[in-house]
JSON list of C-alpha atoms and ligand atoms in Angstrom, two decimals:
[
{"chain": "A", "resi": 1, "resn": "MET", "atom": "CA", "xyz": [-104.80, 12.01, -62.91]},
{"chain": "A", "resi": 2, "resn": "LYS", "atom": "CA", "xyz": [-106.84, 12.37, -59.58]},
{"chain": "A", "resi": 3, "resn": "ALA", "atom": "CA", "xyz": [-104.63, 14.35, -56.66]},
{"chain": "A", "resi": 4, "resn": "GLU", "atom": "CA", "xyz": [-106.27, 15.09, -53.26]},
{"chain": "A", "resi": 5, "resn": "PHE", "atom": "CA", "xyz": [-104.79, 17.36, -51.06]},
{"chain": "A", "resi": 6, "resn": "SER", "atom": "CA", "xyz": [-105.59, 20.17, -48.32]},
{"chain": "A", "resi": 7, "resn": "VAL", "atom": "CA", "xyz": [-104.86, 23.21, -48.83]},
{"chain": "A", "resi": 8, "resn": "ASN", "atom": "CA", "xyz": [-105.21, 25.73, -46.29]},
{"chain": "A", "resi": 9, "resn": "GLY", "atom": "CA", "xyz": [-107.54, 22.53, -44.21]},
{"chain": "A", "resi": 10, "resn": "THR", "atom": "CA", "xyz": [-109.74, 22.33, -46.82]},
{"chain": "A", "resi": 11, "resn": "ARG", "atom": "CA", "xyz": [-109.95, 19.15, -48.44]},
{"chain": "A", "resi": 12, "resn": "CYS", "atom": "CA", "xyz": [-109.06, 18.81, -52.60]},
{"chain": "A", "resi": 13, "resn": "ASP", "atom": "CA", "xyz": [-109.78, 16.28, -55.60]},
{"chain": "A", "resi": 14, "resn": "ILE", "atom": "CA", "xyz": [-108.29, 17.13, -58.74]},
{"chain": "A", "resi": 15, "resn": "ASP", "atom": "CA", "xyz": [-108.02, 16.12, -61.98]},
{"chain": "A", "resi": 16, "resn": "VAL", "atom": "CA", "xyz": [-105.57, 17.36, -64.03]},
{"chain": "A", "resi": 17, "resn": "GLU", "atom": "CA", "xyz": [-102.62, 15.85, -67.05]},
{"chain": "A", "resi": 18, "resn": "PRO", "atom": "CA", "xyz": [-99.58, 14.48, -65.54]},
{"chain": "A", "resi": 19, "resn": "ARG", "atom": "CA", "xyz": [-97.79, 17.55, -66.21]},
{"chain": "A", "resi": 20, "resn": "ARG", "atom": "CA", "xyz": [-99.67, 20.28, -64.83]},
{"chain": "A", "resi": 21, "resn": "THR", "atom": "CA", "xyz": [-98.59, 22.18, -62.13]},
{"chain": "A", "resi": 22, "resn": "LEU", "atom": "CA", "xyz": [-99.31, 23.10, -58.58]},
{"chain": "A", "resi": 23, "resn": "ALA", "atom": "CA", "xyz": [-99.18, 26.65, -59.06]},
{"chain": "A", "resi": 24, "resn": "ASP", "atom": "CA", "xyz": [-101.43, 25.93, -62.20]},
{"chain": "A", "resi": 25, "resn": "ALA", "atom": "CA", "xyz": [-103.58, 23.93, -60.40]},
{"chain": "A", "resi": 26, "resn": "LEU", "atom": "CA", "xyz": [-103.83, 26.25, -57.40]},
{"chain": "A", "resi": 27, "resn": "ARG", "atom": "CA", "xyz": [-104.94, 29.27, -59.43]},
{"chain": "A", "resi": 28, "resn": "GLU", "atom": "CA", "xyz": [-106.55, 27.40, -62.73]},
{"chain": "A", "resi": 29, "resn": "ASP", "atom": "CA", "xyz": [-108.51, 24.56, -60.82]},
{"chain": "A", "resi": 30, "resn": "LEU", "atom": "CA", "xyz": [-109.13, 25.50, -57.46]},
{"chain": "A", "resi": 31, "resn": "GLY", "atom": "CA", "xyz": [-109.23, 29.29, -57.81]},
{"chain": "A", "resi": 32, "resn": "LEU", "atom": "CA", "xyz": [-106.69, 30.48, -54.89]},
{"chain": "A", "resi": 33, "resn": "THR", "atom": "CA", "xyz": [-104.77, 33.32, -56.94]},
{"chain": "A", "resi": 34, "resn": "GLY", "atom": "CA", "xyz": [-102.93, 34.56, -53.91]},
{"chain": "A", "resi": 35, "resn": "THR", "atom": "CA", "xyz": [-100.04, 32.64, -55.48]},
{"chain": "A", "resi": 36, "resn": "HIS", "atom": "CA", "xyz": [-98.39, 34.05, -58.03]},
{"chain": "A", "resi": 37, "resn": "LEU", "atom": "CA", "xyz": [-96.31, 33.10, -61.02]},
{"chain": "A", "resi": 38, "resn": "GLY", "atom": "CA", "xyz": [-93.28, 35.46, -62.35]},
{"chain": "A", "resi": 39, "resn": "CYS", "atom": "CA", "xyz": [-91.01, 33.75, -63.82]},
{"chain": "A", "resi": 40, "resn": "GLU", "atom": "CA", "xyz": [-91.97, 30.37, -64.27]},
{"chain": "A", "resi": 41, "resn": "HIS", "atom": "CA", "xyz": [-88.90, 27.94, -63.69]},
{"chain": "A", "resi": 42, "resn": "GLY", "atom": "CA", "xyz": [-87.80, 28.60, -60.10]},
{"chain": "A", "resi": 43, "resn": "VAL", "atom": "CA", "xyz": [-85.75, 31.53, -59.95]},
{"chain": "A", "resi": 44, "resn": "CYS", "atom": "CA", "xyz": [-87.82, 34.72, -58.68]},
{"chain": "A", "resi": 45, "resn": "GLY", "atom": "CA", "xyz": [-89.93, 33.34, -55.11]},
{"chain": "A", "resi": 46, "resn": "ALA", "atom": "CA", "xyz": [-93.11, 34.31, -56.02]},
{"chain": "A", "resi": 47, "resn": "CYS", "atom": "CA", "xyz": [-94.98, 31.40, -55.94]},
{"chain": "A", "resi": 48, "resn": "THR", "atom": "CA", "xyz": [-94.26, 30.04, -52.62]},
{"chain": "A", "resi": 49, "resn": "VAL", "atom": "CA", "xyz": [-96.25, 28.22, -50.86]},
{"chain": "A", "resi": 50, "resn": "LEU", "atom": "CA", "xyz": [-95.75, 25.60, -48.05]},
{"chain": "A", "resi": 51, "resn": "VAL", "atom": "CA", "xyz": [-95.91, 21.78, -48.36]},
{"chain": "A", "resi": 52, "resn": "ASP", "atom": "CA", "xyz": [-96.43, 19.64, -45.57]},
{"chain": "A", "resi": 53, "resn": "GLY", "atom": "CA", "xyz": [-95.09, 22.46, -43.58]},
{"chain": "A", "resi": 54, "resn": "GLU", "atom": "CA", "xyz": [-91.71, 23.41, -46.34]},
{"chain": "A", "resi": 55, "resn": "PRO", "atom": "CA", "xyz": [-91.60, 26.23, -48.41]},
{"chain": "A", "resi": 56, "resn": "VAL", "atom": "CA", "xyz": [-91.78, 24.88, -52.26]},
{"chain": "A", "resi": 57, "resn": "ARG", "atom": "CA", "xyz": [-91.24, 26.75, -56.01]},
{"chain": "A", "resi": 58, "resn": "ALA", "atom": "CA", "xyz": [-94.88, 25.81, -56.73]},
{"chain": "A", "resi": 59, "resn": "CYS", "atom": "CA", "xyz": [-93.87, 26.50, -60.08]},
{"chain": "A", "resi": 60, "resn": "LEU", "atom": "CA", "xyz": [-91.91, 23.54, -60.48]},
{"chain": "A", "resi": 61, "resn": "MET", "atom": "CA", "xyz": [-94.00, 21.53, -58.53]},
{"chain": "A", "resi": 62, "resn": "LEU", "atom": "CA", "xyz": [-96.42, 18.80, -60.33]},
{"chain": "A", "resi": 63, "resn": "ALA", "atom": "CA", "xyz": [-99.69, 18.94, -59.06]},
{"chain": "A", "resi": 64, "resn": "VAL", "atom": "CA", "xyz": [-100.09, 15.23, -58.95]},
{"chain": "A", "resi": 65, "resn": "GLN", "atom": "CA", "xyz": [-96.53, 15.14, -56.37]},
{"chain": "A", "resi": 66, "resn": "ALA", "atom": "CA", "xyz": [-98.62, 16.92, -53.99]},
{"chain": "A", "resi": 67, "resn": "ASP", "atom": "CA", "xyz": [-100.52, 14.09, -53.33]},
{"chain": "A", "resi": 68, "resn": "GLY", "atom": "CA", "xyz": [-101.50, 13.78, -49.62]},
{"chain": "A", "resi": 69, "resn": "CYS", "atom": "CA", "xyz": [-99.57, 16.84, -48.77]},
{"chain": "A", "resi": 70, "resn": "SER", "atom": "CA", "xyz": [-100.82, 19.34, -46.79]},
{"chain": "A", "resi": 71, "resn": "VAL", "atom": "CA", "xyz": [-100.89, 22.73, -48.80]},
{"chain": "A", "resi": 72, "resn": "SER", "atom": "CA", "xyz": [-100.62, 26.24, -47.37]},
{"chain": "A", "resi": 73, "resn": "THR", "atom": "CA", "xyz": [-101.05, 29.27, -49.16]},
{"chain": "A", "resi": 74, "resn": "VAL", "atom": "CA", "xyz": [-101.35, 32.75, -49.06]},
{"chain": "A", "resi": 75, "resn": "GLU", "atom": "CA", "xyz": [-105.32, 32.89, -48.59]},
{"chain": "A", "resi": 76, "resn": "GLY", "atom": "CA", "xyz": [-105.01, 31.08, -45.54]},
{"chain": "A", "resi": 77, "resn": "LEU", "atom": "CA", "xyz": [-102.92, 33.25, -43.13]},
{"chain": "A", "resi": 78, "resn": "ALA", "atom": "CA", "xyz": [-105.76, 35.60, -42.38]},
{"chain": "A", "resi": 79, "resn": "ALA", "atom": "CA", "xyz": [-108.06, 34.63, -39.69]},
{"chain": "A", "resi": 80, "resn": "GLU", "atom": "CA", "xyz": [-111.79, 33.43, -40.81]},
{"chain": "A", "resi": 81, "resn": "ASP", "atom": "CA", "xyz": [-112.86, 36.89, -39.75]},
{"chain": "A", "resi": 82, "resn": "GLY", "atom": "CA", "xyz": [-110.63, 38.66, -42.37]},
{"chain": "A", "resi": 83, "resn": "THR", "atom": "CA", "xyz": [-107.83, 39.45, -39.77]},
{"chain": "A", "resi": 84, "resn": "LEU", "atom": "CA", "xyz": [-104.54, 39.83, -40.98]},
{"chain": "A", "resi": 85, "resn": "HIS", "atom": "CA", "xyz": [-101.90, 38.13, -39.88]},
{"chain": "A", "resi": 86, "resn": "PRO", "atom": "CA", "xyz": [-99.06, 39.74, -37.77]},
{"chain": "A", "resi": 87, "resn": "LEU", "atom": "CA", "xyz": [-96.50, 39.25, -41.42]},
{"chain": "A", "resi": 88, "resn": "GLN", "atom": "CA", "xyz": [-99.22, 41.07, -43.04]},
{"chain": "A", "resi": 89, "resn": "GLU", "atom": "CA", "xyz": [-99.79, 43.71, -40.99]},
{"chain": "A", "resi": 90, "resn": "ALA", "atom": "CA", "xyz": [-96.51, 44.43, -41.03]},
{"chain": "A", "resi": 91, "resn": "PHE", "atom": "CA", "xyz": [-96.03, 44.31, -44.39]},
{"chain": "A", "resi": 92, "resn": "CYS", "atom": "CA", "xyz": [-97.95, 47.32, -44.68]},
{"chain": "A", "resi": 93, "resn": "ALA", "atom": "CA", "xyz": [-96.82, 48.74, -41.41]},
{"chain": "A", "resi": 94, "resn": "LYS", "atom": "CA", "xyz": [-93.53, 48.59, -42.91]},
{"chain": "A", "resi": 95, "resn": "HIS", "atom": "CA", "xyz": [-93.65, 49.24, -46.29]},
{"chain": "A", "resi": 96, "resn": "GLY", "atom": "CA", "xyz": [-92.56, 45.90, -47.17]},
{"chain": "A", "resi": 97, "resn": "LEU", "atom": "CA", "xyz": [-94.72, 45.75, -50.35]},
{"chain": "A", "resi": 98, "resn": "GLN", "atom": "CA", "xyz": [-95.57, 48.30, -53.46]},
{"chain": "A", "resi": 99, "resn": "CYS", "atom": "CA", "xyz": [-97.28, 46.39, -56.08]},
{"chain": "A", "resi": 100, "resn": "GLY", "atom": "CA", "xyz": [-97.50, 43.54, -54.10]},
{"chain": "A", "resi": 101, "resn": "PHE", "atom": "CA", "xyz": [-96.84, 40.63, -56.85]},
{"chain": "A", "resi": 102, "resn": "CYS", "atom": "CA", "xyz": [-93.85, 39.03, -54.93]},
{"chain": "A", "resi": 103, "resn": "THR", "atom": "CA", "xyz": [-95.35, 39.49, -51.56]},
{"chain": "A", "resi": 104, "resn": "PRO", "atom": "CA", "xyz": [-97.55, 36.46, -51.27]},
{"chain": "A", "resi": 105, "resn": "GLY", "atom": "CA", "xyz": [-94.13, 34.22, -51.66]},
{"chain": "A", "resi": 106, "resn": "MET", "atom": "CA", "xyz": [-92.70, 36.40, -49.34]},
{"chain": "A", "resi": 107, "resn": "LEU", "atom": "CA", "xyz": [-95.66, 36.46, -46.87]},
{"chain": "A", "resi": 108, "resn": "MET", "atom": "CA", "xyz": [-95.39, 32.26, -47.31]},
{"chain": "A", "resi": 109, "resn": "THR", "atom": "CA", "xyz": [-91.31, 32.18, -47.01]},
{"chain": "A", "resi": 110, "resn": "ALA", "atom": "CA", "xyz": [-91.50, 34.81, -43.76]},
{"chain": "A", "resi": 111, "resn": "LEU", "atom": "CA", "xyz": [-93.70, 32.68, -42.25]},
{"chain": "A", "resi": 112, "resn": "ASP", "atom": "CA", "xyz": [-91.41, 29.17, -42.60]},
{"chain": "A", "resi": 113, "resn": "LEU", "atom": "CA", "xyz": [-88.77, 31.32, -41.34]},
{"chain": "A", "resi": 114, "resn": "LEU", "atom": "CA", "xyz": [-90.26, 32.87, -38.31]},
{"chain": "A", "resi": 115, "resn": "ASP", "atom": "CA", "xyz": [-91.44, 29.25, -37.65]},
{"chain": "A", "resi": 116, "resn": "ARG", "atom": "CA", "xyz": [-87.92, 27.67, -37.48]},
{"chain": "A", "resi": 117, "resn": "GLU", "atom": "CA", "xyz": [-86.29, 30.66, -35.74]},
{"chain": "A", "resi": 118, "resn": "PRO", "atom": "CA", "xyz": [-88.86, 33.01, -34.12]},
{"chain": "A", "resi": 119, "resn": "ALA", "atom": "CA", "xyz": [-86.49, 35.44, -33.43]},
{"chain": "A", "resi": 120, "resn": "PRO", "atom": "CA", "xyz": [-84.54, 36.54, -36.47]},
{"chain": "A", "resi": 121, "resn": "GLY", "atom": "CA", "xyz": [-81.50, 38.95, -36.70]},
{"chain": "A", "resi": 122, "resn": "ARG", "atom": "CA", "xyz": [-81.29, 41.41, -39.94]},
{"chain": "A", "resi": 123, "resn": "GLU", "atom": "CA", "xyz": [-78.46, 39.70, -41.51]},
{"chain": "A", "resi": 124, "resn": "ARG", "atom": "CA", "xyz": [-79.81, 36.43, -41.44]},
{"chain": "A", "resi": 125, "resn": "ILE", "atom": "CA", "xyz": [-83.49, 37.42, -42.87]},
{"chain": "A", "resi": 126, "resn": "ARG", "atom": "CA", "xyz": [-81.87, 38.87, -45.65]},
{"chain": "A", "resi": 127, "resn": "GLU", "atom": "CA", "xyz": [-80.75, 35.71, -46.08]},
{"chain": "A", "resi": 128, "resn": "GLU", "atom": "CA", "xyz": [-83.52, 33.38, -46.36]},
{"chain": "A", "resi": 129, "resn": "MET", "atom": "CA", "xyz": [-85.82, 36.17, -48.08]},
{"chain": "A", "resi": 130, "resn": "SER", "atom": "CA", "xyz": [-82.78, 35.98, -50.37]},
{"chain": "A", "resi": 131, "resn": "GLY", "atom": "CA", "xyz": [-84.43, 33.69, -52.88]},
{"chain": "A", "resi": 132, "resn": "ASN", "atom": "CA", "xyz": [-88.03, 35.84, -52.96]},
{"chain": "A", "resi": 133, "resn": "ILE", "atom": "CA", "xyz": [-87.26, 38.45, -55.67]},
{"chain": "A", "resi": 134, "resn": "CYS", "atom": "CA", "xyz": [-88.69, 41.73, -55.43]},
{"chain": "A", "resi": 135, "resn": "ARG", "atom": "CA", "xyz": [-89.00, 44.44, -58.83]},
{"chain": "A", "resi": 136, "resn": "CYS", "atom": "CA", "xyz": [-90.21, 47.43, -57.09]},
{"chain": "A", "resi": 137, "resn": "THR", "atom": "CA", "xyz": [-90.02, 47.84, -53.41]},
{"chain": "A", "resi": 138, "resn": "GLY", "atom": "CA", "xyz": [-86.13, 47.20, -52.80]},
{"chain": "A", "resi": 139, "resn": "TYR", "atom": "CA", "xyz": [-85.49, 45.41, -49.91]},
{"chain": "A", "resi": 140, "resn": "VAL", "atom": "CA", "xyz": [-85.12, 47.64, -46.45]},
{"chain": "A", "resi": 141, "resn": "GLY", "atom": "CA", "xyz": [-89.09, 47.24, -46.01]},
{"chain": "A", "resi": 142, "resn": "VAL", "atom": "CA", "xyz": [-89.57, 43.25, -46.62]},
{"chain": "A", "resi": 143, "resn": "VAL", "atom": "CA", "xyz": [-86.57, 42.60, -44.38]},
{"chain": "A", "resi": 144, "resn": "ASP", "atom": "CA", "xyz": [-88.21, 45.53, -41.64]},
{"chain": "A", "resi": 145, "resn": "ALA", "atom": "CA", "xyz": [-91.54, 43.88, -41.47]},
{"chain": "A", "resi": 146, "resn": "VAL", "atom": "CA", "xyz": [-90.05, 39.90, -41.21]},
{"chain": "A", "resi": 147, "resn": "GLU", "atom": "CA", "xyz": [-88.04, 41.80, -37.96]},
{"chain": "A", "resi": 148, "resn": "ALA", "atom": "CA", "xyz": [-91.42, 43.51, -36.69]},
{"chain": "A", "resi": 149, "resn": "ALA", "atom": "CA", "xyz": [-93.58, 40.42, -37.26]},
{"chain": "A", "resi": 150, "resn": "ALA", "atom": "CA", "xyz": [-91.18, 38.26, -35.24]},
{"chain": "A", "resi": 151, "resn": "GLN", "atom": "CA", "xyz": [-91.15, 40.62, -32.68]},
{"chain": "A", "resi": 152, "resn": "GLU", "atom": "CA", "xyz": [-94.75, 41.06, -32.43]},
{"chain": "A", "resi": 153, "resn": "LEU", "atom": "CA", "xyz": [-95.60, 37.64, -32.57]},
{"chain": "A", "resi": 154, "resn": "ASN", "atom": "CA", "xyz": [-92.14, 36.16, -29.99]},
{"chain": "A", "resi": 155, "resn": "PRO", "atom": "CA", "xyz": [-91.91, 39.56, -27.68]},
{"chain": "A", "resi": 156, "resn": "ARG", "atom": "CA", "xyz": [-88.51, 39.26, -25.91]},
{"chain": "B", "resi": 201, "resn": "FES", "atom": "S1", "xyz": [-92.97, 32.01, -60.70]},
{"chain": "B", "resi": 201, "resn": "FES", "atom": "FE1", "xyz": [-92.00, 29.95, -59.25]},
{"chain": "B", "resi": 201, "resn": "FES", "atom": "S2", "xyz": [-89.89, 30.47, -58.65]},
{"chain": "B", "resi": 201, "resn": "FES", "atom": "FE2", "xyz": [-91.06, 32.53, -59.97]},
{"chain": "B", "resi": 202, "resn": "FES", "atom": "S1", "xyz": [-93.65, 44.78, -54.45]},
{"chain": "B", "resi": 202, "resn": "FES", "atom": "FE1", "xyz": [-94.04, 44.79, -56.10]},
{"chain": "B", "resi": 202, "resn": "FES", "atom": "S2", "xyz": [-92.65, 42.64, -57.35]},
{"chain": "B", "resi": 202, "resn": "FES", "atom": "FE2", "xyz": [-92.72, 43.28, -55.40]}
]
């Protein structure tokens, strides 16, 4: 089946089996391997991308369901000249990542949170990030990073 959607502002046309997930289409058909696959059944959050601005588990969504949508992945976060997004900078500075496998999903979830709530408290950040599992850092650095990025993006 054919599907046409935009990824990080670029139009993409793919021809895939109806059962192909959006995660597989992004990684294997479009070469955007920043979106990671962990559990592949909606539990870990590693595959989180934004579809029409909403966070979505790309392992649970079919590629054809994205037809006509606007998809944002971690590859779209940095500026064209390579300058990292404040969230990416903060994850580095605050030790929000270790192996980094969970980080793309964390970043996209945090991006959605800060879009809706410019100044979330730490408990709120914990609550919103609770669907993203990290197996190696613990979460203090992640919360620190999201808090720091919020201050950077929306100074009070
Ligand atoms: S790979 Fe999609 S939620 Fe784990
Ligand atoms: S940094 Fe390794 S799983 Fe999160």
